[in-house]
Coordinates of C-alpha atoms in Angstrom, one line a residue:
M1 CA 14.2 -63.7 33.0
Y2 CA 17.5 -61.8 33.2
R3 CA 17.8 -58.0 33.3
Q4 CA 21.1 -56.7 32.2
E5 CA 23.5 -55.1 34.7
I6 CA 25.5 -52.0 34.0
D7 CA 27.6 -51.7 37.2
P8 CA 27.5 -55.0 39.1
L9 CA 30.4 -54.0 41.4
G10 CA 29.0 -50.6 42.3
H11 CA 32.1 -48.9 40.8
L12 CA 31.8 -48.2 37.1
P13 CA 35.5 -48.0 36.1
L14 CA 36.1 -51.3 37.9
S15 CA 33.1 -52.9 36.4
A16 CA 34.2 -51.7 32.9
L17 CA 37.7 -53.1 33.5
L18 CA 36.3 -56.5 34.5
A19 CA 33.9 -56.4 31.5
A20 CA 36.9 -55.8 29.2
L21 CA 38.7 -58.9 30.6
P22 CA 37.5 -61.4 27.9
L23 CA 38.6 -59.0 25.2
L24 CA 42.0 -58.4 26.8
V25 CA 42.5 -62.1 27.3
L26 CA 41.6 -62.8 23.6
L27 CA 43.8 -60.0 22.3
I28 CA 46.8 -60.8 24.5
L29 CA 46.7 -64.4 23.6
L30 CA 46.5 -63.5 19.9
G31 CA 48.9 -60.6 19.8
A32 CA 51.5 -61.3 22.5
V33 CA 51.4 -65.0 23.2
R34 CA 50.6 -65.7 19.5
M35 CA 48.3 -68.6 20.5
K36 CA 46.3 -70.2 17.6
S37 CA 43.2 -68.1 17.0
H38 CA 40.7 -71.0 17.8
W39 CA 42.3 -71.7 21.1
A40 CA 42.4 -68.0 22.0
G41 CA 38.8 -67.8 21.0
L42 CA 37.8 -70.7 23.3
T43 CA 39.8 -69.2 26.2
G44 CA 38.2 -65.8 25.8
L45 CA 34.7 -67.4 25.6
A46 CA 35.3 -69.3 28.8
V47 CA 36.3 -66.1 30.6
A48 CA 33.3 -64.3 29.3
L49 CA 30.9 -67.1 30.5
A50 CA 32.6 -67.1 33.9
L51 CA 32.1 -63.3 34.3
A52 CA 28.6 -63.3 32.9
V53 CA 27.5 -65.9 35.5
G54 CA 29.8 -65.1 38.4
V55 CA 29.8 -61.3 38.3
Y56 CA 26.9 -60.1 36.3
G57 CA 24.5 -62.7 37.7
M58 CA 23.3 -64.1 34.4
P59 CA 21.8 -67.6 34.8
L60 CA 24.2 -70.2 33.5
R61 CA 21.7 -71.7 31.1
Q62 CA 20.9 -68.3 29.5
A63 CA 24.6 -67.5 29.2
A64 CA 25.1 -70.9 27.5
D65 CA 22.1 -70.3 25.2
G66 CA 23.5 -66.8 24.3
A67 CA 26.8 -68.4 23.4
L68 CA 25.0 -71.0 21.2
E69 CA 23.1 -68.2 19.4
G70 CA 26.4 -66.4 18.7
A71 CA 28.0 -69.6 17.4
A72 CA 25.0 -70.2 15.2
F73 CA 25.2 -66.8 13.7
G74 CA 28.9 -67.4 13.1
L75 CA 28.0 -70.5 11.1
L76 CA 25.1 -69.0 9.2
P77 CA 25.6 -66.6 7.5
I78 CA 29.3 -66.0 8.1
V79 CA 31.0 -69.4 7.7
W80 CA 28.4 -70.2 5.0
I81 CA 29.6 -67.2 3.1
I82 CA 33.3 -68.0 3.5
L83 CA 32.9 -71.7 2.5
N84 CA 31.0 -71.0 -0.7
A85 CA 33.3 -68.1 -1.7
V86 CA 36.4 -70.2 -1.3
W87 CA 34.7 -72.9 -3.3
I88 CA 34.2 -70.5 -6.2
N89 CA 37.8 -69.5 -6.0
K90 CA 38.9 -73.1 -6.3
L91 CA 36.6 -73.8 -9.2
Q92 CA 38.2 -70.9 -11.1
R93 CA 41.6 -72.5 -10.5
V94 CA 40.7 -76.0 -11.7
G95 CA 40.6 -74.9 -15.3
G96 CA 43.3 -72.3 -15.2
H97 CA 40.7 -69.5 -15.4
F98 CA 42.1 -67.8 -12.3
D99 CA 45.5 -67.5 -14.1
I100 CA 43.7 -65.9 -17.1
I101 CA 42.2 -63.2 -14.8
G102 CA 45.7 -62.4 -13.4
R103 CA 47.2 -62.1 -16.9
A104 CA 44.2 -60.0 -18.1
F105 CA 44.9 -57.5 -15.3
S106 CA 48.7 -57.5 -15.5
S107 CA 48.8 -57.1 -19.3
L108 CA 47.1 -53.7 -19.1
S109 CA 50.5 -51.9 -18.9
T110 CA 54.2 -52.6 -19.1
D111 CA 54.9 -50.4 -16.1
F112 CA 55.2 -52.5 -12.9
R113 CA 53.7 -49.8 -10.7
V114 CA 50.6 -49.5 -12.8
Q115 CA 50.4 -53.3 -12.9
T116 CA 50.7 -53.3 -9.1
I117 CA 47.8 -50.9 -8.7
V118 CA 45.6 -53.0 -10.9
V119 CA 46.6 -56.4 -9.4
A120 CA 46.9 -55.6 -5.7
F121 CA 44.3 -52.8 -5.4
C122 CA 41.7 -53.6 -8.1
F123 CA 42.0 -57.4 -8.5
G124 CA 42.6 -57.9 -4.8
A125 CA 39.4 -56.0 -4.0
M126 CA 37.5 -58.2 -6.5
I127 CA 38.8 -61.3 -4.7
E128 CA 37.9 -59.8 -1.3
S129 CA 34.4 -59.3 -2.5
L130 CA 34.0 -63.0 -2.8
S131 CA 36.6 -64.6 -0.7
G132 CA 38.3 -62.7 2.1
F133 CA 40.1 -64.5 4.9
G134 CA 43.5 -63.6 3.6
T135 CA 42.9 -65.0 0.1
P136 CA 43.5 -61.7 -1.7
I137 CA 46.9 -61.3 0.0
A138 CA 48.2 -64.7 -0.9
V139 CA 47.0 -64.6 -4.5
T140 CA 48.1 -61.0 -5.4
A141 CA 51.4 -61.4 -3.6
L142 CA 52.3 -64.2 -5.9
I143 CA 51.1 -62.4 -9.0
L144 CA 53.2 -59.4 -8.0
M145 CA 56.3 -61.5 -7.8
T146 CA 55.8 -62.5 -11.5
I147 CA 56.0 -58.9 -12.6
G148 CA 59.3 -58.4 -10.8
L149 CA 58.7 -57.3 -7.3
T150 CA 60.9 -58.8 -4.5
P151 CA 59.1 -61.2 -2.2
L152 CA 59.2 -58.7 0.7
K153 CA 57.8 -55.8 -1.3
A154 CA 55.2 -58.0 -2.9
A155 CA 54.1 -59.2 0.5
A156 CA 53.9 -55.7 1.9
V157 CA 52.0 -54.2 -1.0
A158 CA 49.5 -57.1 -1.1
T159 CA 48.9 -56.7 2.6
F160 CA 48.4 -53.0 2.6
A161 CA 46.2 -53.1 -0.6
N162 CA 43.8 -55.4 1.2
T163 CA 42.8 -52.6 3.6
A164 CA 40.7 -50.8 1.0
P165 CA 37.9 -53.3 0.6
A166 CA 37.9 -54.6 4.2
A167 CA 35.0 -52.6 5.6
F168 CA 32.6 -54.5 3.3
G169 CA 34.6 -57.7 3.1
S170 CA 33.3 -60.9 1.6
V171 CA 29.8 -60.0 0.2
G172 CA 29.1 -57.5 3.0
N173 CA 30.0 -59.9 5.8
P174 CA 31.3 -57.3 8.3
I175 CA 28.2 -55.2 7.8
E176 CA 25.9 -58.1 8.5
A177 CA 27.9 -58.9 11.7
L178 CA 27.8 -55.2 12.7
A179 CA 24.0 -55.0 12.1
K180 CA 23.4 -58.1 14.3
A181 CA 25.7 -56.8 17.1
T182 CA 24.1 -53.3 17.1
S183 CA 20.5 -54.0 16.0
L184 CA 20.8 -51.3 13.4
P185 CA 19.6 -51.8 9.9
A186 CA 22.3 -53.3 7.6
G187 CA 21.3 -51.0 4.8
E188 CA 21.9 -47.8 6.8
L189 CA 25.1 -49.1 8.2
G190 CA 26.4 -49.9 4.7
A191 CA 25.5 -46.5 3.5
M192 CA 27.3 -44.8 6.4
V193 CA 30.4 -47.0 6.0
G194 CA 30.4 -46.2 2.3
R195 CA 30.5 -42.5 3.1
Q196 CA 33.6 -43.0 5.2
S197 CA 35.4 -45.8 3.5
A198 CA 35.3 -44.1 0.1
V199 CA 37.5 -41.3 1.5
I200 CA 40.1 -43.7 3.0
A201 CA 40.1 -46.1 0.0
F202 CA 40.8 -43.1 -2.3
L203 CA 44.1 -42.6 -0.4
V204 CA 45.3 -46.2 -0.5
P205 CA 46.7 -46.2 -4.1
F206 CA 48.9 -43.2 -3.2
A207 CA 50.3 -45.0 -0.2
L208 CA 50.9 -48.1 -2.3
L209 CA 53.1 -46.1 -4.7
M210 CA 55.1 -44.8 -1.8
I211 CA 55.6 -48.3 -0.4
L212 CA 56.4 -49.6 -3.9
D213 CA 58.7 -46.9 -5.4
G214 CA 58.9 -44.0 -2.9
R215 CA 58.6 -40.4 -4.1
R216 CA 59.6 -41.3 -7.6
G217 CA 56.6 -43.6 -7.9
L218 CA 54.3 -41.0 -6.6
R219 CA 55.7 -38.3 -8.9
Q220 CA 55.6 -40.5 -12.1
V221 CA 52.4 -42.6 -11.6
W222 CA 50.1 -40.3 -9.6
P223 CA 47.5 -40.2 -12.4
A224 CA 47.0 -43.9 -12.1
A225 CA 46.6 -43.7 -8.4
L226 CA 44.2 -40.8 -8.7
V227 CA 41.8 -42.5 -11.1
A228 CA 42.0 -45.8 -9.3
G229 CA 41.3 -44.2 -6.0
L230 CA 38.5 -42.0 -7.4
G231 CA 36.9 -44.9 -9.2
F232 CA 37.1 -47.2 -6.2
G233 CA 35.7 -44.5 -3.8
A234 CA 32.9 -43.6 -6.2
G235 CA 32.0 -47.3 -6.6
Q236 CA 31.9 -47.8 -2.9
F237 CA 29.8 -44.8 -2.2
V238 CA 27.3 -45.3 -5.0
C239 CA 26.7 -49.0 -4.5
S240 CA 26.5 -48.9 -0.7
N241 CA 24.1 -45.9 -0.7
F242 CA 22.0 -46.6 -3.8
F243 CA 22.2 -50.4 -4.4
V244 CA 23.2 -53.1 -2.0
E245 CA 26.1 -53.2 0.4
Q246 CA 26.9 -56.9 -0.4
L247 CA 28.2 -55.9 -3.9
T248 CA 30.0 -52.8 -2.8
D249 CA 33.6 -54.1 -3.2
L250 CA 32.8 -55.9 -6.5
V251 CA 31.4 -52.7 -8.0
A252 CA 34.2 -50.6 -6.6
A253 CA 36.9 -52.9 -8.0
T254 CA 35.2 -53.0 -11.4
T255 CA 34.8 -49.2 -11.5
A256 CA 38.5 -48.6 -10.5
T257 CA 39.7 -51.1 -13.1
G258 CA 37.6 -49.5 -15.8
A259 CA 38.9 -46.0 -14.8
V260 CA 42.6 -47.2 -15.1
V261 CA 41.9 -48.9 -18.4
L262 CA 40.4 -45.7 -19.8
L263 CA 43.3 -43.6 -18.5
L264 CA 45.8 -45.9 -20.2
R265 CA 44.2 -45.1 -23.5
F266 CA 45.4 -41.4 -23.2
W267 CA 48.3 -41.6 -20.8
S268 CA 51.4 -43.7 -20.1
P269 CA 53.8 -43.4 -17.2
V270 CA 57.4 -42.2 -17.3
P271 CA 59.5 -45.4 -17.5
A272 CA 60.6 -46.5 -14.1
G273 CA 64.1 -47.4 -15.2
P274 CA 66.0 -50.7 -15.0
T275 CA 65.8 -51.1 -11.3
R276 CA 63.0 -53.7 -11.4
P277 CA 63.1 -55.6 -14.7
A278 CA 60.2 -58.1 -15.0
P279 CA 61.7 -61.7 -15.0
S280 CA 60.7 -64.1 -17.7
R281 CA 59.7 -66.6 -15.0
P282 CA 58.4 -66.1 -11.5
T283 CA 61.2 -65.7 -8.9
G284 CA 61.1 -66.9 -5.3
P285 CA 60.2 -70.2 -3.8
P286 CA 57.6 -72.7 -5.1
A287 CA 54.0 -71.6 -4.6
P288 CA 52.2 -73.3 -1.7
P289 CA 49.4 -75.7 -2.5
D290 CA 46.2 -74.2 -3.9
T291 CA 48.0 -70.9 -4.7
P292 CA 48.3 -70.1 -8.4
R293 CA 51.1 -68.4 -10.2
V294 CA 50.6 -66.6 -13.4
A295 CA 51.8 -68.8 -16.2
P296 CA 54.0 -67.3 -19.0
A297 CA 52.1 -66.2 -22.1
T298 CA 52.9 -69.3 -24.1
T299 CA 52.1 -71.9 -21.4
T300 CA 49.4 -74.5 -22.0
L301 CA 47.4 -75.2 -18.8
A302 CA 46.2 -78.8 -18.7
T303 CA 43.6 -79.8 -16.1
P304 CA 41.0 -82.5 -15.6
A305 CA 38.3 -80.0 -16.5
T306 CA 39.6 -78.5 -19.8
T307 CA 42.8 -77.5 -21.7
L308 CA 43.4 -73.8 -22.4
T309 CA 46.1 -72.4 -24.6
T310 CA 46.9 -68.8 -24.0
E311 CA 48.0 -68.2 -27.6
A312 CA 44.5 -69.1 -28.9
P313 CA 42.9 -67.0 -31.6
G314 CA 41.5 -63.7 -30.5
T315 CA 37.9 -64.8 -30.4
R316 CA 38.6 -67.9 -28.3
R317 CA 40.8 -65.9 -26.0
R318 CA 38.1 -63.3 -25.4
L319 CA 35.7 -66.1 -24.7
E320 CA 38.0 -67.6 -22.1
V321 CA 38.4 -64.2 -20.4
L322 CA 34.7 -63.8 -20.3
K323 CA 34.3 -67.3 -18.8
A324 CA 37.0 -66.5 -16.2
F325 CA 35.1 -63.4 -15.1
S326 CA 31.7 -65.2 -15.2
P327 CA 31.4 -65.8 -11.4
Y328 CA 31.4 -62.1 -10.7
A329 CA 28.8 -61.4 -13.3
L330 CA 26.6 -64.3 -12.1
L331 CA 26.9 -63.1 -8.5
T332 CA 25.9 -59.6 -9.5
V333 CA 22.8 -60.8 -11.4
L334 CA 21.7 -63.1 -8.5
F335 CA 22.1 -60.3 -6.0
A336 CA 20.2 -57.9 -8.2
L337 CA 17.3 -60.3 -8.6
T338 CA 17.1 -60.9 -4.8
S339 CA 17.7 -57.3 -3.7
V340 CA 15.6 -55.2 -6.1
E341 CA 11.9 -55.3 -5.2
G342 CA 10.1 -57.8 -7.4
P343 CA 8.7 -61.3 -7.5
V344 CA 12.1 -63.0 -6.8
A345 CA 13.0 -60.7 -4.0
R346 CA 9.5 -61.2 -2.3
F347 CA 9.8 -65.0 -2.7
V348 CA 13.2 -65.0 -1.1
R349 CA 12.1 -62.7 1.7
D350 CA 9.0 -64.8 2.5
R351 CA 11.2 -67.9 3.0
G352 CA 13.0 -66.3 5.9
V353 CA 12.2 -67.3 9.5
T354 CA 12.6 -65.1 12.6
F355 CA 12.3 -66.5 16.1
R356 CA 13.3 -65.9 19.7
W357 CA 16.3 -68.0 20.6
P358 CA 15.1 -70.9 22.8
G359 CA 15.9 -70.3 26.5
L360 CA 16.8 -66.6 26.2
N361 CA 14.6 -64.1 28.1
V362 CA 16.8 -61.0 28.4
L363 CA 15.7 -57.5 29.2
S364 CA 17.8 -54.3 28.8
P365 CA 18.6 -52.2 31.9
Q366 CA 15.5 -50.1 31.0
G367 CA 13.3 -53.3 30.9
A368 CA 12.8 -53.7 27.1
P369 CA 13.4 -57.0 25.4
V370 CA 16.9 -57.3 23.9
T371 CA 16.8 -57.7 20.1
A372 CA 20.0 -59.7 20.1
A373 CA 18.0 -62.6 21.4
T374 CA 16.1 -62.8 18.1
F375 CA 17.6 -65.0 15.4
D376 CA 17.0 -64.3 11.7
L377 CA 17.2 -67.4 9.6
N378 CA 17.0 -66.2 6.0
W379 CA 18.4 -69.4 4.6
L380 CA 17.5 -68.7 1.0
G381 CA 18.3 -65.1 0.7
T382 CA 21.5 -65.1 2.7
S383 CA 24.7 -64.2 0.8
G384 CA 26.1 -67.7 1.3
T385 CA 23.3 -69.2 -0.6
M386 CA 23.7 -66.8 -3.4
L387 CA 27.4 -67.8 -3.5
L388 CA 26.4 -71.5 -3.5
L389 CA 24.1 -70.9 -6.5
T390 CA 26.9 -68.9 -8.2
G391 CA 29.3 -71.8 -7.6
V392 CA 26.9 -74.3 -9.2
L393 CA 26.5 -72.0 -12.3
T394 CA 30.2 -71.4 -12.4
A395 CA 30.9 -75.1 -12.5
L396 CA 28.6 -75.4 -15.5
V397 CA 30.0 -72.4 -17.3
L398 CA 33.6 -73.5 -16.7
R399 CA 32.7 -77.1 -17.5
V400 CA 34.1 -78.4 -14.3
P401 CA 33.0 -82.1 -13.9
P402 CA 30.7 -82.8 -10.9
R403 CA 33.3 -85.0 -9.2
A404 CA 36.0 -82.3 -9.5
A405 CA 33.5 -79.7 -8.3
L406 CA 32.7 -81.8 -5.2
R407 CA 36.4 -82.4 -4.6
C408 CA 36.9 -78.6 -4.7
Y409 CA 34.1 -78.2 -2.1
G410 CA 35.9 -80.6 0.2
Q411 CA 39.2 -78.8 -0.3
A412 CA 37.4 -75.5 0.5
F413 CA 36.0 -76.9 3.8
R414 CA 39.4 -78.3 4.8
Q415 CA 41.0 -74.9 4.1
I416 CA 38.6 -73.1 6.5
R417 CA 38.0 -75.8 9.1
W418 CA 39.9 -74.0 11.8
A419 CA 38.3 -70.7 10.8
V420 CA 34.9 -72.3 11.6
L421 CA 35.8 -72.8 15.2
T422 CA 37.5 -69.4 15.5
I423 CA 34.5 -67.5 14.1
S424 CA 32.0 -69.5 16.2
C425 CA 34.0 -68.8 19.4
V426 CA 34.4 -65.1 18.7
L427 CA 30.8 -64.6 17.8
A428 CA 29.8 -66.6 20.9
L429 CA 32.0 -64.4 23.1
S430 CA 30.4 -61.3 21.5
Y431 CA 26.9 -62.5 22.2
V432 CA 27.7 -63.4 25.8
M433 CA 29.2 -59.9 26.4
N434 CA 26.3 -58.2 24.7
L435 CA 23.5 -60.2 26.4
S436 CA 25.0 -60.1 29.9
G437 CA 25.5 -56.3 29.8
M438 CA 29.3 -56.3 29.7
A439 CA 29.4 -54.3 26.4
I440 CA 27.0 -51.7 28.0
S441 CA 29.3 -51.4 31.0
L442 CA 32.3 -50.7 28.7
G443 CA 30.3 -48.3 26.6
T444 CA 28.9 -46.4 29.6
W445 CA 32.4 -45.9 31.0
L446 CA 33.8 -44.9 27.6
A447 CA 31.0 -42.4 27.2
G448 CA 32.6 -40.5 30.2
L449 CA 35.2 -39.4 27.7
G450 CA 32.6 -37.1 26.1
S451 CA 33.0 -35.9 22.6
V452 CA 36.6 -37.1 22.6
F453 CA 35.3 -40.6 22.2
A454 CA 34.3 -39.8 18.6
L455 CA 38.0 -39.1 17.9
L456 CA 39.1 -42.4 19.4
S457 CA 36.3 -44.6 18.1
G458 CA 38.1 -45.5 14.9
F459 CA 41.2 -46.6 16.8
L460 CA 39.1 -49.1 18.8
G461 CA 38.0 -50.7 15.4
W462 CA 41.7 -50.6 14.3
F463 CA 42.8 -52.3 17.5
G464 CA 40.2 -55.0 17.2
V465 CA 41.1 -55.9 13.6
A466 CA 44.8 -55.7 14.2
L467 CA 44.6 -58.4 16.8
T468 CA 41.8 -60.5 15.5
G469 CA 42.5 -60.2 11.8
S470 CA 38.9 -59.7 10.9
D471 CA 36.7 -56.6 10.5
T472 CA 33.7 -59.0 11.0
S473 CA 35.0 -60.2 14.4
S474 CA 35.9 -56.6 15.4
N475 CA 32.4 -55.4 14.6
A476 CA 30.9 -58.3 16.6
L477 CA 33.1 -57.6 19.6
F478 CA 33.0 -53.8 19.7
G479 CA 29.8 -52.9 17.8
G480 CA 27.6 -53.0 20.9
M481 CA 30.1 -51.0 22.9
Q482 CA 30.3 -48.3 20.3
I483 CA 26.6 -47.6 20.2
A484 CA 26.3 -47.8 24.0
A485 CA 28.9 -45.0 24.2
A486 CA 27.1 -43.0 21.5
H487 CA 23.8 -43.1 23.3
R488 CA 25.5 -41.8 26.5
I489 CA 27.4 -39.0 24.7
G490 CA 24.5 -38.0 22.6
I491 CA 26.0 -38.5 19.1
S492 CA 24.7 -40.7 16.3
P493 CA 24.9 -44.5 17.1
L494 CA 24.9 -45.1 13.4
L495 CA 28.0 -43.0 13.0
M496 CA 29.9 -44.7 15.8
A497 CA 28.9 -48.2 14.7
A498 CA 30.1 -47.5 11.1
T499 CA 33.3 -45.9 12.5
N500 CA 34.2 -49.2 14.1
S501 CA 34.0 -51.0 10.8
T502 CA 35.7 -48.3 8.7
G503 CA 38.4 -47.6 11.4
G504 CA 39.1 -51.3 11.4
V505 CA 40.2 -51.6 7.8
Q506 CA 43.7 -50.2 8.4
G507 CA 44.1 -52.8 11.1
K508 CA 44.2 -55.4 8.4
A509 CA 47.7 -54.3 7.5
A510 CA 48.9 -54.9 11.1
A511 CA 47.0 -58.1 11.8
M512 CA 49.4 -61.0 12.6
Q513 CA 47.2 -63.5 10.6
N514 CA 47.5 -61.4 7.4
L515 CA 51.2 -60.9 7.9
A516 CA 51.7 -64.6 8.3
I517 CA 49.6 -65.3 5.2
A518 CA 51.7 -62.8 3.2
A519 CA 55.0 -64.2 4.5
G520 CA 54.0 -67.8 3.8
A521 CA 52.8 -67.0 0.3
V522 CA 56.1 -65.4 -0.9
G523 CA 58.3 -67.9 1.0
L524 CA 59.4 -65.6 3.9
P525 CA 58.3 -67.4 7.0
G526 CA 59.5 -65.6 10.1
K527 CA 59.8 -62.3 8.3
E528 CA 56.4 -61.0 9.4
G529 CA 58.1 -58.2 11.4
D530 CA 59.8 -57.0 8.2
I531 CA 56.5 -56.8 6.4
L532 CA 54.9 -55.0 9.4
R533 CA 57.6 -52.4 9.5
K534 CA 56.9 -51.5 5.8
V535 CA 53.2 -51.0 6.3
I536 CA 52.6 -50.0 9.9
G537 CA 53.5 -46.3 9.4
W538 CA 51.0 -46.0 6.5
S539 CA 48.4 -47.9 8.4
L540 CA 48.6 -45.5 11.4
A541 CA 48.7 -42.4 9.1
L542 CA 45.5 -43.3 7.3
L543 CA 43.9 -44.2 10.6
A544 CA 44.7 -40.7 12.0
V545 CA 43.2 -39.2 8.9
F546 CA 40.0 -41.2 9.4
C547 CA 39.8 -40.5 13.1
V548 CA 39.8 -36.8 12.3
L549 CA 37.1 -37.4 9.7
A550 CA 34.9 -39.3 12.1
F551 CA 35.3 -36.6 14.7
L552 CA 34.3 -33.9 12.1
Q553 CA 31.2 -36.0 11.2
S554 CA 30.1 -36.1 14.8
T555 CA 30.4 -32.2 15.0
V556 CA 30.4 -30.1 11.9
L557 CA 29.7 -32.7 9.2
T558 CA 26.6 -34.3 10.6
W559 CA 24.9 -33.8 7.2
T560 CA 27.0 -36.7 6.0
I561 CA 25.2 -39.2 8.3
P562 CA 22.1 -40.8 6.6
G563 CA 19.1 -39.0 8.0
G564 CA 21.3 -36.5 9.7

């Protein structure tokens, strides 16, 4: 048996500083040294294990078992989600259906600024709802270049637009990781995050217009930004609070798109002028492998799966558009069946297995069993399995031959193979810190800041995402620390945990991994700093707005907290 320590050195600030060392090592290696993320994760994990055993007195075997549990949680459900989401994305590309989606969005308006909102903000969020991990940035940046944006501006806009859906990420992945790290219900966390993220997401389209076309863009196209932001925010709030958090970004993206489409029936923007004519063909360097460009309207897309002609009669064209969007509809139906109380939901829930992780016998400082030592194996109901079933149905709908579908699965695994190691290491590090008591040490010390901590809590989430590139990883690392501080201060742990996730979203715009993806996609390797300079000011500005919001929620707006 191991009982967690709060102050092993007898001096809380020093104990907290030592407890922060694994995080500092990880973040310095990623941010300053620019070490590959999997090697940085392994190094941080080694430091955490050494401190847990050598300073906190945790038995070596229990520390190792805790790391194994964290790695297992990284594999299932997180890697399982990413793998199957990327597979669906590749199935869509095989028959050219992904290009059809891009054209469907970009053909809504002739104004490049409206097209940008639809592609980067709405369509990017739809991709994020299935396949995060930088995929929306790479795909939307290339589409933006086809409508006339310069490579640098396309990369900056695509990167910043990816902040809006990040709090819920790929099928609610960040919320699941946060729930595990904090032992708070995922549904309540999703509801609280939805009440914060909806406000920040509403502001993102306005910032996109400023990045894209300055004050002129804001003055001429603000109605499109307004309805897109309202639609997205409303979708996030309603879905996360009254449906399921896993579909929040998909519902928000669909609502925002519908709102813009409806607006364009009654309003059209003032012409932007000849400063950015849309080229007849995509400009810039050739697209990297597995990254689609939007084909010209008369192009025939020939593939092993099927042949599609974009000048097909209206009925056939509509059918192909419906097929292209079918994965999102299928995923919605599957989640509805397994989430809404009924025979299917009960069957899926009964297949889950919950057990104490072998070898772990950890008590809190108060002597209660630590819930993090309990592993939930809901193999059938997990989001990754829903995505796998969606992928199988997608292959049938899109008529992708079995051999081609299996080849896509292999390509998806190769694409994320290093991410598997990175995620496993980061989650293992998180579990060692939480089980040993290091997170409690940090939280206890931070609680000494008093109510000011509520003002800085969002920055902690931003910092974690900026240097790890993942809201999921930031939630796993800092979630336990946030609620430990909340308990000490006497404010809502639910609020502080959610604040970590929502505050982290703006960190996506400053994350080195995302900047590298954007630069690589548009053919600007080594220009990550140029992209960062275009987005960092807006990232920090929206973060400041959110920090004030979180502070108000902890004081005068407590009624916005579920159950508050």
